[in-house]
Amino acid sequence: MVWFVRWVVRRRWWVLAGLLVISLLSLWSLRRAVIATSIQRMLLGESAAYASYRERADTFGGDELFVVSYADPEPLSPGSVRRLRHAVDSIAEIPEVGEIQSLLDVLQVTNEGGALEIRPYVERAEASPEDASALTASLEASPAARGLLRSTDRRHSALVVSLRPDSDRSSEVGPQVMDAATTIMSGVGMTALRRGGFVATVAGVLQETRRNLTWLLPITLLTVSASVYFLFRRMLPVVVAVGVALMAVLWTMGFSVQLDPEINVFSAVIPAVILVVAISDTIHLWSAYLLELADGASKEEAIERSAAEVGAACLLTSATTFLGFISLSLIPTPIYRQAGVVLSVGVSVALLITVTLMPALMSLLPAPDPRSSVDPGAGQVGGWPDRLAGFTTRNAAPLAALFAAVTALLIFGATQIHLEADLMSRMAADSDLRQETVFIRQNFAGANQIEVFVDTPAPGGALEPAVLAVLPSIQAEMVAEADALEAAHSLADVLQEIHGRFTGESALPDDGPALAQYMLLLELSDPDAAAPLVDFERKTLRVLGRMSTGEIRKSHDIARRVEALAAAKLPTGVSVEATGLSVLFGGFIDQLVNGQRNGLLFSFGAIAVIMTLGLRSVRWGGASMLPNLLPLLAVAGYVGLAWDPVDSDVALVMMIAIGIGVDDTIHVLVRLRLETARHPMSDAIRRTLRFAGRGIVFTTVILTMGFLPLALSDYFTIRMMGSLLPAALIVALVADILLVPAMASLGVFAPPRASR
């Protein structure tokens, strides 16, 4: 490291010019950046089940939809029908809009004098206004409207707008269409508009992405700058640290945009993470530089010695942080893989800039006054390293026992974790979109769909009586057994109503020709009426289930139960598949958890190897992972005991925590190994806490203050990073300044053999 620093100092102007050129190229790269969070592509882009779902969506239309409810106490009044027609016609002109479901589409089947007639309720109401009240009661009892297009309180109606299937469409388009639709509805006089559904969730995520980029990063920058100034009481280290960190952020995001120009809700928080990590590297180097100056070294000697003592440790910490972040790539989804690659590259960039830009700047800037160059923390905290070293040495065994007891409790808490995810519940409780979604879930059958596809062996098989006859019982049992499934609708409901009006019977006929006649009558009345429920070849049926919950893991569990239920009732040779975006997301959680577990195991094992090589001791490398395990257990134990359910993204926090939290342990153990080769263990512990202790306290303060602003985010995953991550870093600090010295006093960290 010393030779590299000397090379940098000798060629500092060329080095600064090179750094400037790369920064300008990175800035040029950022011009391609767009805010666009495609949740399907980010989470399901590599899923075979998602590919199958897209094929189904091309035929039936997908559930990339939004629901807009509106106040409508008299749905069949002339004014209400006029406003609805105007809104539907205008929304249908939006190019990305596919199917629109509204009260205009609900059909009434009548039998007048033995002649069946199928007409929309609104047409009958327009023809006979005096019958509006009776028609409204019949409309609200219709399976096609009850709980779907009419609320349970009978005071609101809803539009369900599905987007045209397009896997390449930017996710920004959906919220734009939703905003346009609500503007149209408001413009025609519809009131009390509330939105829900998948597109509304995407809109909330996009809002958070913009918010994270526009003001969360500046707040983080101000917070860490204030923390650095408070610790050093001078502007020079603030300017140097912030300059290094901002350059690292610029390079990292330039690289990220080259990989993918779309900035999503996770990549939007990467600048804050890199900013904090880069500043922590500069603090270690600057703190060592000040101590060397205070010990009487010249500026050139101080630069070289600080690089020799801290640079190697920073290289090791960057390697372990790199491994912690790159382990995110083991999670089988594009969003985490991209985040892992970008974060790991960002860590490497931060180290490279730190060990090049800082020595170059130090050589150009005047050295601080030696009389005031010792970090101000010394005057504020007195001789805390000596007192802490004495305390840990005298109480090594009790401290080890206390940490063992706490570890056992945390392990128990970790076993209580029940993972779940509700994408809309990740928004702030007081956000408009979340409150509107809650209203729709409470008053309608929900905007979360389960699509059950019944595939028959041959064309025309979907109209076989043996197939259609069992659908009503399957639907009834679906709603009865799945507590969150509130409604189910299929072609069987429509045909059953027609048959009932014609014959007075409640069950579907077992006569194939009769069913074919009913289908013909339905299509003559409305050619598109059956399109969402059966394909053109009459080979596949679609049963739509609506859920009041947004819990995607529960959606997946319900789908699997529905598949088993339907498979047991359907004839031999007929297959069934329950799918939908929420179902696919729910099934993905298990893959996500497996990937996160594998990532944690990989990072933990790889970091142990790096620690062993860096410390040149298998014993030291293995023992070093004990304090590094505590922050992870602290997070897992706390959420397992205090939260129910636990959001699945908590593992993301743990993976970042192990990558960052291990840094302090490295600085402590590198210094401890150096000191044990020169001094008895008690003196080695004291000197370690003096030289490395202040540095890790400072960096923990800065890391904590840097991540705390993330707790202001309205997106729950980012908010977890702003609360659980600082807590994990504090636990890591406590383990490093209490547990590590206690373990050293008990002989776990033996002196190097060369010193014996």
CSV table of N, CA and C in Angstrom, one decimal, residues 35-38 64 66 94-97 163-164 166 168-181 199 202-203 206 210 262:
chain,number,residue,atom,x,y,z
A,35,ILE,N,-36.6,7.2,-14.2
A,35,ILE,CA,-37.2,6.6,-13.0
A,35,ILE,C,-38.4,5.7,-13.6
A,36,ALA,N,-38.2,4.4,-13.5
A,36,ALA,CA,-39.2,3.5,-14.0
A,36,ALA,C,-39.0,2.2,-13.3
A,37,THR,N,-39.9,1.8,-12.4
A,37,THR,CA,-39.8,0.6,-11.6
A,37,THR,C,-40.8,-0.4,-12.2
A,38,SER,N,-40.3,-1.3,-13.0
A,38,SER,CA,-41.1,-2.4,-13.5
A,38,SER,C,-41.0,-3.6,-12.5
A,64,GLU,N,-52.9,-6.7,-14.6
A,64,GLU,CA,-52.2,-5.5,-14.5
A,64,GLU,C,-53.3,-4.4,-14.6
A,66,PHE,N,-56.1,-1.5,-12.5
A,66,PHE,CA,-56.4,-0.6,-11.3
A,66,PHE,C,-57.9,-0.5,-11.2
A,94,ILE,N,-57.7,5.9,-24.4
A,94,ILE,CA,-56.3,5.9,-24.0
A,94,ILE,C,-55.6,4.6,-24.6
A,95,PRO,N,-54.6,4.8,-25.3
A,95,PRO,CA,-54.0,3.7,-26.1
A,95,PRO,C,-53.6,2.4,-25.3
A,96,GLU,N,-53.2,2.6,-24.0
A,96,GLU,CA,-52.7,1.5,-23.3
A,96,GLU,C,-53.8,0.8,-22.5
A,97,VAL,N,-55.0,1.3,-22.6
A,97,VAL,CA,-56.2,0.6,-21.9
A,97,VAL,C,-56.7,-0.6,-22.7
A,163,LEU,N,-54.8,-2.9,-18.2
A,163,LEU,CA,-53.9,-2.5,-19.3
A,163,LEU,C,-53.7,-3.5,-20.3
A,164,ARG,N,-53.4,-3.1,-21.5
A,164,ARG,CA,-53.2,-4.1,-22.6
A,164,ARG,C,-51.9,-4.9,-22.2
A,166,ASP,N,-48.4,-6.1,-22.2
A,166,ASP,CA,-47.2,-5.7,-22.9
A,166,ASP,C,-46.0,-5.8,-21.9
A,168,ASP,N,-43.0,-5.3,-22.4
A,168,ASP,CA,-41.9,-4.3,-22.6
A,168,ASP,C,-42.3,-2.9,-22.1
A,169,ARG,N,-43.5,-2.8,-21.7
A,169,ARG,CA,-44.0,-1.4,-21.3
A,169,ARG,C,-43.3,-0.9,-20.1
A,170,SER,N,-42.9,0.3,-20.1
A,170,SER,CA,-42.3,0.9,-18.9
A,170,SER,C,-43.4,1.0,-17.8
A,171,SER,N,-43.0,0.7,-16.5
A,171,SER,CA,-44.0,0.8,-15.4
A,171,SER,C,-44.5,2.2,-15.2
A,172,GLU,N,-43.8,3.2,-15.7
A,172,GLU,CA,-44.3,4.6,-15.5
A,172,GLU,C,-45.7,4.7,-16.2
A,173,VAL,N,-45.9,4.0,-17.3
A,173,VAL,CA,-47.1,4.2,-18.1
A,173,VAL,C,-48.4,3.9,-17.3
A,174,GLY,N,-48.4,2.8,-16.5
A,174,GLY,CA,-49.6,2.4,-15.8
A,174,GLY,C,-50.1,3.5,-14.8
A,175,PRO,N,-49.2,4.0,-14.0
A,175,PRO,CA,-49.7,5.1,-13.1
A,175,PRO,C,-50.1,6.4,-13.9
A,176,GLN,N,-49.5,6.6,-15.1
A,176,GLN,CA,-50.0,7.7,-15.9
A,176,GLN,C,-51.4,7.5,-16.5
A,177,VAL,N,-51.6,6.2,-16.9
A,177,VAL,CA,-53.0,5.9,-17.3
A,177,VAL,C,-54.0,6.0,-16.2
A,178,MET,N,-53.6,5.6,-15.0
A,178,MET,CA,-54.5,5.7,-13.9
A,178,MET,C,-54.8,7.1,-13.5
A,179,ASP,N,-53.8,8.0,-13.6
A,179,ASP,CA,-54.0,9.4,-13.3
A,179,ASP,C,-54.9,10.0,-14.4
A,180,ALA,N,-54.7,9.6,-15.6
A,180,ALA,CA,-55.6,10.1,-16.7
A,180,ALA,C,-57.0,9.7,-16.5
A,181,ALA,N,-57.2,8.4,-16.1
A,181,ALA,CA,-58.5,7.9,-15.9
A,181,ALA,C,-59.2,8.6,-14.7
A,199,VAL,N,-51.6,-1.5,-10.3
A,199,VAL,CA,-51.1,-0.3,-10.9
A,199,VAL,C,-50.9,0.8,-9.8
A,202,VAL,N,-47.8,0.1,-8.0
A,202,VAL,CA,-46.6,0.6,-8.8
A,202,VAL,C,-46.5,2.1,-8.7
A,203,ALA,N,-47.6,2.8,-8.7
A,203,ALA,CA,-47.6,4.3,-8.6
A,203,ALA,C,-47.0,4.7,-7.2
A,206,LEU,N,-43.2,4.2,-7.4
A,206,LEU,CA,-42.5,5.3,-8.2
A,206,LEU,C,-42.5,6.6,-7.4
A,210,ARG,N,-38.8,8.6,-6.6
A,210,ARG,CA,-38.6,10.0,-6.8
A,210,ARG,C,-38.2,10.7,-5.4
A,262,GLU,N,-33.0,2.3,-16.1
A,262,GLU,CA,-34.2,2.5,-15.2
A,262,GLU,C,-33.7,2.5,-13.8
